[in-house]
Coordinates of C-alpha atoms and ligand atoms in Angstrom, one line a residue:
M1 CA 0.4 0.3 -0.2
S2 CA 1.3 3.6 -0.8
I3 CA -0.4 6.9 -0.3
L4 CA -0.2 9.5 -2.9
A5 CA -1.0 13.0 -2.0
F6 CA -2.3 15.8 -4.9
R7 CA -3.2 19.4 -4.5
G8 CA -7.0 20.0 -5.1
F9 CA -8.7 22.8 -5.6
A10 CA -7.1 26.3 -4.7
G11 CA -4.2 24.0 -3.6
V12 CA -6.2 22.0 -0.5
R13 CA -4.2 19.0 -0.7
L14 CA -5.9 15.4 -1.1
E15 CA -4.6 12.3 -0.2
A16 CA -5.6 8.5 -1.7
E17 CA -4.6 5.6 -0.3
A18 CA -3.1 3.0 -3.4
I19 CA -2.9 -0.5 -4.0
G20 CA -1.8 -3.2 -6.7
A21 CA 0.8 -3.2 -9.4
E22 CA 1.6 0.1 -10.6
D23 CA 0.7 -0.9 -14.6
D24 CA -1.9 -2.3 -14.3
P25 CA -5.0 -0.6 -14.9
A26 CA -6.0 1.8 -12.6
V27 CA -9.7 2.1 -10.8
L28 CA -10.4 5.2 -8.5
L29 CA -12.7 5.3 -6.2
I30 CA -14.7 7.7 -4.5
H31 CA -16.9 7.1 -0.5
G32 CA -20.0 9.1 0.1
A33 CA -20.0 12.5 2.8
G34 CA -19.6 11.4 6.0
Q35 CA -16.7 8.4 5.1
A36 CA -13.8 8.3 4.0
R37 CA -11.4 5.8 1.7
A38 CA -12.1 3.0 4.0
V39 CA -14.8 2.8 3.8
W40 CA -14.2 0.4 0.6
G41 CA -12.0 -1.6 2.6
S42 CA -12.6 -5.2 0.6
V43 CA -14.0 -4.1 -2.3
A44 CA -10.5 -2.5 -2.8
E45 CA -8.4 -5.8 -2.1
A46 CA -11.3 -7.5 -4.6
L47 CA -11.0 -5.0 -7.6
E48 CA -6.6 -5.7 -6.7
M49 CA -7.1 -9.8 -6.8
A50 CA -8.8 -9.2 -9.8
G51 CA -5.7 -7.6 -11.6
R52 CA -6.6 -2.9 -11.2
R53 CA -5.0 -0.8 -9.3
V54 CA -7.3 0.9 -6.9
I55 CA -6.5 4.4 -5.3
S56 CA -9.2 5.1 -2.1
L57 CA -9.4 9.0 -2.0
D58 CA -10.8 10.6 1.0
L59 CA -12.9 13.6 -0.1
R60 CA -11.8 17.2 1.6
G61 CA -12.6 17.2 5.0
H62 CA -12.5 13.2 5.3
G63 CA -9.6 10.9 5.8
G64 CA -5.9 12.0 5.4
S65 CA -7.0 15.2 3.0
E66 CA -7.0 18.6 4.4
W67 CA -9.9 20.2 6.4
P68 CA -9.5 23.3 4.2
E69 CA -9.7 26.1 7.3
D70 CA -11.9 28.6 4.6
G71 CA -14.7 25.9 5.1
R72 CA -15.1 25.8 1.7
Y73 CA -17.5 22.7 0.9
D74 CA -19.0 24.3 -1.0
F75 CA -20.3 21.8 -3.7
E76 CA -18.1 23.5 -6.9
A77 CA -14.6 23.2 -4.6
F78 CA -15.9 19.4 -4.7
V79 CA -15.8 19.2 -8.1
E80 CA -12.3 20.7 -8.7
D81 CA -10.5 19.1 -6.7
L82 CA -11.4 16.3 -8.9
R83 CA -10.6 17.2 -12.3
A84 CA -7.1 18.3 -10.3
V85 CA -6.9 14.5 -9.5
L86 CA -7.7 12.9 -12.8
A87 CA -5.2 15.4 -14.6
Q88 CA -2.3 14.6 -12.3
L89 CA -3.5 10.7 -12.1
G90 CA -2.8 11.2 -15.7
T91 CA -4.4 7.0 -16.1
R92 CA -7.4 7.6 -17.2
P93 CA -8.9 5.7 -14.1
V94 CA -12.5 4.2 -13.7
V95 CA -14.8 6.6 -11.3
V96 CA -16.7 4.3 -9.1
A97 CA -18.2 6.4 -6.8
S98 CA -20.9 6.2 -3.7
T99 CA -23.7 8.8 -3.4
L100 CA -22.1 12.7 -2.2
G101 CA -18.9 11.3 -4.2
G102 CA -21.5 10.5 -6.9
W103 CA -22.8 13.6 -7.1
I104 CA -19.3 15.1 -8.1
A105 CA -17.8 12.3 -10.1
G106 CA -20.6 12.7 -12.7
A107 CA -20.8 16.8 -12.4
A108 CA -16.5 16.4 -13.0
L109 CA -17.2 14.4 -15.8
E110 CA -20.1 16.0 -17.7
Q111 CA -17.1 17.8 -20.1
D112 CA -13.7 16.0 -21.3
A113 CA -15.3 12.7 -20.0
A114 CA -12.9 10.2 -22.5
M115 CA -9.7 12.2 -21.6
L116 CA -10.6 11.9 -17.7
A117 CA -11.6 9.1 -16.9
S118 CA -12.5 4.5 -19.2
G119 CA -15.7 4.7 -16.6
L120 CA -17.7 5.3 -14.2
V121 CA -19.7 3.2 -12.1
L122 CA -21.8 5.7 -9.7
V123 CA -23.4 3.7 -6.9
D124 CA -26.4 4.8 -4.8
T125 CA -26.4 8.4 -6.2
P126 CA -29.6 10.4 -5.3
V127 CA -30.5 11.4 -9.5
E128 CA -33.3 14.0 -9.1
A129 CA -33.9 16.3 -7.5
D130 CA -36.3 16.0 -5.0
P131 CA -36.6 17.6 -1.5
D132 CA -37.6 15.1 0.8
V133 CA -34.6 12.9 -0.2
S134 CA -32.2 15.6 0.4
R135 CA -33.7 16.0 4.0
R136 CA -33.5 12.0 5.0
I137 CA -29.7 12.6 3.0
G138 CA -29.4 15.7 5.7
E139 CA -30.5 13.7 8.6
R140 CA -28.4 10.8 8.0
L141 CA -24.8 13.1 7.7
R142 CA -26.1 14.9 11.6
A143 CA -27.1 11.5 12.9
T144 CA -23.7 9.6 11.7
A145 CA -21.7 13.2 13.1
D146 CA -24.2 12.6 17.0
L147 CA -23.1 9.4 16.7
A148 CA -19.6 9.9 16.3
T149 CA -16.9 9.8 19.0
G150 CA -13.2 9.9 19.6
Q151 CA -11.3 11.1 17.2
A152 CA -13.7 12.8 13.9
A153 CA -13.1 11.3 10.5
W154 CA -14.5 14.2 8.9
D155 CA -15.1 17.7 9.1
R156 CA -19.3 18.8 10.8
R157 CA -18.9 21.8 8.3
L158 CA -19.7 19.5 5.9
I159 CA -22.9 19.4 6.9
G160 CA -25.1 22.7 5.8
S161 CA -22.9 23.4 3.0
L162 CA -24.3 21.2 0.0
D163 CA -27.9 22.0 -1.7
T164 CA -27.8 18.9 -2.5
A165 CA -31.3 19.3 -4.6
A166 CA -29.6 21.4 -6.1
V167 CA -27.0 18.9 -6.9
A168 CA -29.2 16.6 -7.3
G169 CA -31.0 17.9 -10.1
R170 CA -27.1 18.7 -11.4
I171 CA -26.4 15.5 -12.0
A172 CA -30.0 14.8 -13.5
A173 CA -29.1 17.3 -16.9
A174 CA -25.7 15.9 -17.3
A175 CA -27.0 12.8 -17.5
P176 CA -26.6 12.7 -21.2
T177 CA -23.0 14.2 -21.4
I178 CA -21.4 11.6 -19.6
A179 CA -19.9 10.2 -22.4
L180 CA -18.5 6.7 -21.1
P181 CA -19.8 3.7 -20.2
T182 CA -21.4 4.0 -17.0
L183 CA -22.5 1.5 -14.4
Y184 CA -25.4 2.4 -12.2
V185 CA -25.9 0.4 -8.6
R186 CA -28.6 0.3 -6.2
G187 CA -29.7 -0.5 -3.6
A188 CA -32.4 -3.0 -4.3
V189 CA -34.7 -1.5 -0.9
S190 CA -32.9 1.7 -1.3
E191 CA -34.3 4.7 0.2
I192 CA -32.3 7.7 -1.6
V193 CA -32.6 6.3 -4.9
S194 CA -36.2 5.1 -7.1
R195 CA -35.4 2.0 -9.4
A196 CA -37.4 4.2 -12.1
D197 CA -35.8 7.2 -11.6
A198 CA -32.4 5.1 -11.9
V199 CA -33.5 3.3 -14.6
A200 CA -35.0 6.8 -16.9
F201 CA -30.9 8.8 -15.7
V202 CA -29.8 5.8 -17.1
D203 CA -32.0 5.8 -20.2
R204 CA -30.3 9.2 -20.0
L205 CA -26.4 8.1 -20.5
P206 CA -24.8 8.0 -24.2
D207 CA -23.6 4.6 -22.5
G208 CA -25.9 3.4 -19.5
E209 CA -25.8 -0.1 -17.8
F210 CA -27.8 -0.5 -14.5
A211 CA -27.6 -2.4 -11.4
E212 CA -29.8 -4.2 -8.4
V213 CA -27.0 -5.4 -5.0
E214 CA -30.8 -7.2 -3.4
D215 CA -31.4 -6.5 0.6
A216 CA -29.6 -3.0 0.4
A217 CA -30.9 0.2 1.9
L218 CA -27.4 1.3 0.8
V219 CA -24.5 -0.7 -1.4
V220 CA -20.9 0.1 0.0
R221 CA -22.1 -1.4 4.2
E222 CA -19.4 -3.5 5.3
D223 CA -22.4 -6.8 4.4
R224 CA -23.2 -6.0 1.1
I225 CA -20.3 -4.6 -0.7
D226 CA -18.8 -8.3 -1.7
A227 CA -21.7 -7.5 -4.4
L228 CA -20.7 -4.8 -5.9
G229 CA -17.6 -6.3 -5.5
G230 CA -18.5 -8.8 -8.7
H231 CA -20.7 -6.2 -10.4
L232 CA -17.6 -4.3 -11.1
V233 CA -15.4 -7.4 -11.6
D234 CA -17.8 -8.2 -14.0
F235 CA -18.6 -4.2 -15.8
L236 CA -14.2 -3.3 -15.6
E237 CA -13.3 -7.3 -17.4
R238 CA -16.1 -6.4 -19.8
R239 CA -16.2 -2.4 -20.4
A240 CA -12.3 -1.4 -19.7
P241 CA -10.3 -5.2 -20.2
R242 CA -6.6 -5.0 -18.8
R243 CA -4.9 -5.5 -22.1
S244 CA -2.3 -7.3 -21.9
P245 CA -3.6 -10.0 -19.6
E246 CA -0.5 -12.2 -18.4
Y247 CA -1.0 -16.2 -18.6
R248 CA 1.5 -18.2 -17.1
A249 CA 2.2 -21.6 -18.6
G250 CA 3.9 -25.0 -18.8
S251 CA 3.8 -28.3 -18.8
D252 CA 5.7 -28.6 -15.3
A253 CA 3.1 -30.8 -12.5
R254 CA 2.9 -27.4 -10.4
T255 CA 1.3 -25.2 -13.9
F256 CA -0.5 -27.8 -13.9
R257 CA -2.8 -28.0 -10.4
D258 CA -2.1 -24.5 -10.9
A259 CA -4.2 -24.1 -14.3
L260 CA -6.8 -26.5 -12.7
G261 CA -7.0 -24.3 -10.0
C262 CA -9.0 -21.7 -12.2
F263 CA -12.1 -23.9 -12.7
A264 CA -14.4 -22.7 -9.7
T265 CA -16.0 -25.5 -8.3
G266 CA -18.4 -26.3 -4.7
V267 CA -17.1 -28.5 -2.5
T268 CA -18.4 -31.9 -1.9
V269 CA -18.1 -34.6 1.3
V270 CA -18.8 -38.0 0.0
T271 CA -19.4 -40.5 2.9
A272 CA -19.7 -43.8 3.5
V273 CA -19.9 -46.3 6.0
C274 CA -17.8 -50.1 6.4
P275 CA -19.2 -53.4 7.1
D276 CA -18.2 -53.1 10.7
G277 CA -21.1 -50.2 10.9
T278 CA -18.3 -47.2 11.1
P279 CA -18.8 -43.9 8.5
I280 CA -16.2 -43.2 6.3
G281 CA -16.0 -39.6 4.8
L282 CA -13.6 -37.5 2.6
T283 CA -14.0 -33.2 0.8
A284 CA -13.7 -33.8 -2.7
N285 CA -14.3 -30.6 -5.5
S286 CA -13.5 -32.8 -8.0
F287 CA -17.8 -33.7 -8.7
T288 CA -19.4 -34.2 -11.3
S289 CA -22.9 -34.9 -12.6
V290 CA -22.0 -37.4 -15.5
S291 CA -26.2 -39.1 -17.3
L292 CA -29.2 -37.7 -16.2
D293 CA -30.9 -41.1 -17.6
P294 CA -29.9 -43.3 -15.8
P295 CA -29.4 -40.5 -12.7
L296 CA -25.6 -41.4 -12.3
L297 CA -22.4 -38.8 -11.3
L298 CA -18.8 -39.1 -10.3
V299 CA -16.0 -38.3 -8.0
C300 CA -12.4 -38.4 -8.0
V301 CA -10.5 -40.7 -5.0
A302 CA -6.8 -40.1 -5.0
N303 CA -5.7 -43.2 -4.8
T304 CA -3.6 -42.4 -1.4
A305 CA -6.5 -41.6 1.0
G306 CA -6.5 -43.1 3.5
S307 CA -10.7 -44.0 3.0
A308 CA -9.8 -44.7 -0.6
P309 CA -9.7 -48.5 -0.2
R310 CA -12.8 -49.1 1.1
L311 CA -14.4 -46.6 -1.3
R312 CA -13.5 -48.5 -4.3
E313 CA -15.3 -51.4 -2.4
T314 CA -18.3 -49.9 -1.0
E315 CA -21.9 -50.4 -2.5
R316 CA -23.6 -47.5 -1.4
F317 CA -21.6 -44.0 -1.4
A318 CA -22.9 -40.3 0.1
V319 CA -21.6 -36.8 -2.6
N320 CA -23.2 -34.2 0.2
V321 CA -22.3 -30.8 -1.2
L322 CA -21.6 -28.1 1.8
Q323 CA -23.2 -24.6 1.7
I324 CA -21.1 -21.3 2.8
G325 CA -21.5 -22.6 6.2
Q326 CA -19.6 -25.2 5.9
Q327 CA -15.9 -24.4 5.7
P328 CA -15.2 -26.0 9.0
T329 CA -17.0 -29.4 7.9
S330 CA -14.5 -28.9 5.2
N331 CA -11.3 -28.5 6.7
R332 CA -12.2 -31.3 8.8
F333 CA -12.6 -33.8 6.2
A334 CA -9.6 -32.7 4.9
G335 CA -7.5 -33.0 7.2
K336 CA -5.1 -35.5 9.4
G337 CA -6.6 -37.3 12.7
E338 CA -8.7 -35.3 13.4
D339 CA -12.7 -37.3 14.7
R340 CA -14.6 -36.4 11.5
F341 CA -18.2 -37.5 12.5
A342 CA -18.0 -36.9 16.0
A343 CA -17.9 -33.2 15.5
T344 CA -20.9 -33.5 12.3
P345 CA -24.4 -33.8 12.9
W346 CA -24.6 -36.6 10.2
E347 CA -27.5 -39.2 10.6
L348 CA -27.8 -42.0 8.4
G349 CA -30.0 -42.0 4.9
E350 CA -33.0 -44.3 3.1
Y351 CA -30.4 -46.6 1.5
G352 CA -28.3 -46.3 4.7
T353 CA -25.1 -43.8 4.1
P354 CA -24.2 -41.3 5.6
V355 CA -25.6 -38.3 5.8
L356 CA -24.5 -34.7 6.7
A357 CA -27.2 -32.8 8.4
G358 CA -27.4 -29.2 7.6
S359 CA -26.2 -29.7 3.9
L360 CA -27.1 -28.2 0.2
S361 CA -27.5 -30.8 -0.9
S362 CA -27.2 -34.5 -0.9
F363 CA -27.2 -37.4 -3.1
E364 CA -27.4 -41.3 -1.6
C365 CA -25.6 -44.0 -4.6
A366 CA -25.8 -46.7 -5.3
R367 CA -21.2 -47.6 -7.0
E368 CA -21.9 -48.0 -10.9
A369 CA -19.0 -48.7 -11.8
V370 CA -15.3 -47.6 -10.7
H371 CA -12.3 -47.3 -13.0
D372 CA -8.7 -46.1 -13.0
G373 CA -7.0 -42.1 -13.8
G374 CA -4.0 -42.1 -13.1
D375 CA -3.2 -41.4 -9.5
H376 CA -7.3 -41.4 -8.7
F377 CA -9.3 -43.9 -9.8
I378 CA -13.0 -42.1 -10.9
L379 CA -16.0 -43.6 -9.1
V380 CA -19.3 -42.8 -10.5
G381 CA -22.7 -43.6 -8.8
R382 CA -25.8 -43.9 -9.6
V383 CA -28.0 -41.2 -7.7
L384 CA -30.9 -43.3 -5.3
K385 CA -32.6 -40.2 -4.0
A386 CA -30.9 -36.2 -4.4
I387 CA -32.2 -33.6 -1.8
F388 CA -31.2 -30.2 -1.2
E389 CA -32.3 -26.9 0.2
P390 CA -32.8 -24.7 -2.4
R391 CA -32.7 -21.7 -0.3
R392 CA -28.5 -22.1 1.3
D393 CA -25.7 -20.5 -0.7
P394 CA -23.2 -22.9 -1.8
L395 CA -19.6 -23.2 -0.4
L396 CA -16.8 -22.7 -3.4
Y397 CA -13.5 -23.7 -4.3
F398 CA -11.1 -21.3 -6.6
R399 CA -7.6 -21.1 -6.7
G400 CA -6.6 -23.4 -3.7
K401 CA -9.0 -20.4 -1.2
Y402 CA -12.8 -21.2 -0.5
R403 CA -14.9 -18.4 -1.9
K404 CA -19.0 -17.2 -1.7
L405 CA -21.0 -15.6 -4.1
H406 CA -21.0 -12.4 -5.7
F407 CA -24.6 -12.2 -4.7
A408 CA -26.5 -10.2 -7.1
Ligands
FMN501 C1 -11.2 -28.1 -1.5 C2 -10.8 -29.4 -1.2 C3 -10.8 -30.3 -2.5 C4 -10.0 -31.8 -3.0 N1 -10.7 -32.4 -3.2 C5 -10.4 -33.8 -3.3 C6 -11.0 -34.8 -4.3 O1 -11.5 -34.6 -5.4 N2 -9.7 -36.4 -4.0 C7 -9.6 -36.2 -3.8 O2 -8.9 -37.3 -3.5 N3 -9.3 -36.0 -2.4 C8 -9.1 -34.1 -2.2 N4 -8.7 -33.3 -1.5 C9 -8.4 -34.1 -0.6 C10 -8.8 -34.5 0.9 O3 -10.3 -34.3 0.7 C11 -7.6 -35.1 1.2 O4 -6.6 -35.5 1.2 C12 -7.7 -36.4 3.1 O5 -8.1 -35.7 3.8 C13 -8.3 -37.4 2.3 O6 -8.6 -38.0 3.7 P1 -8.9 -39.5 4.1 O7 -6.9 -40.2 3.6 O8 -9.2 -40.0 4.7 O9 -9.3 -40.4 3.0 C14 -10.1 -32.4 -1.3 C15 -9.6 -31.5 -0.7 C16 -10.2 -30.0 -0.7 C17 -9.7 -28.9 0.9

C-alpha cells in the first residue's frame, strides 16, 4: 500500500491510498459524505485481486485529506478537487463513486469525460432533485455526526454547506453528456433513489447499464459490499479489460495444478459406511454430474487417500454438497487426525449412507462403476435419492481458497 498526495482546488492537500501494481489499469474509488476511504476495504481488495490498481481517495474534509481552514465545502470545490486529481493521475481510471462521491464524479465528468476517465460507476447516487430525499440525506449525516465518538473522520462544517437538491438536479441534467461506459448500482430497497428514477437516468446516459443489489438500502456497507465487488469486476472485465493478460504457462505439475485451480467448484464430502458400521468420508471437489437418464454422478478419489480402499469397495456412498457455513466441515474432512464424524452432525439416509446434516444437497448413490484414472480412481454413482435446500448459498473453492458467491 502506498499513500498518494494530490493538490486539489485552491491547493488543498488531498490524500489517497493505492494498492496493486502500478502498470495495472486504475480504478479510483470515491466515498460518500461523512465516510472515508476505508469504507471501500474489501471492494478495493477484490479489485486488486482481479488485476487492478486501486486508488481510494479521501474527499476534502474527510479522513487524511486536508480540512481547509476556510471551510469551503461547496459543491464546486469538490468537483474541482476531483478534476485536479484525475488530471494529476493521468491514467484515465474507471471512477467508482458512492452517494456524494457520485454527484461529484458525475459533475467532474460532465465535460472531457473521455480525457479524464475510462468508465464511471455510480453507487446509490440520487439522480433527481427531490426535497424529501435531500432532507433524509441531511438527517442521516447529522445522525452520523451525533453518533461518532472519539476522533472524527470528517469535518462537521460539511453539514449544511451543500444544496443537495440542486446537486442532484445537476447530475440529472448532466446524464446525456457523460460520454463513458457507465454502470449505475442501486440498493434494491433504497430510500434515497427510486428504481424508476435510476432507470430513467441510465436511459439518458450515452452508454449506461443498471444493476441492483438485493436486500440493500445502501450498497457500500459492510454486509453488501461483496455484491458490489461482483458487479464491479464484471463491469470492468467487459468494459475496461486489461490490455495484456499475463498468462503463465508450463508443462510441469505446478502449472497444471494452478491452471486446474482456475476452474471454480463447489465442495463436497463423500461418505460411506464400512462393513463394521464405521462411517468414512473425505472432502472432494472433483464432483461432476455424468448422466440424467440414468442419473449418474462421479467423484475422483486419490489412490493414496486413507479411505480409498474402502471407497473402492463400497456398494453405497453419499455425496454431500456443502453450503457456505460448512467450511469447518470441509476442513475437518480434509484434515488429519480429527474424528471427522464425532464433530459433524449426520444421520444414515434412506439408503444407508451417511448424510451430513445441514448440507446444501446430498445424493445417496449405488456404485455404478469404478475406473482407474492415473493416481486417482473415478467412482461413478447411480443416484438413488437426492435432497436439496433451495435457500442456502454454496461453499465455493477457487485457486486454492474458499470463496462465496458475489450476490446479485
Ligand atoms: C477443497 C478440497 C477439495 C478436495 N478434493 C479432493 C478430491 O476431489 N479427491 C481427493 O481424493 N481428495 C481431495 N481433497 C483432499 C482430501 O480431502 C484429503 O486428502 C483428505 O485428507 C483425504 O482423507 P483420507 O486420507 O482420510 O481419505 C480435497 C481437499 C480439499 C480441501
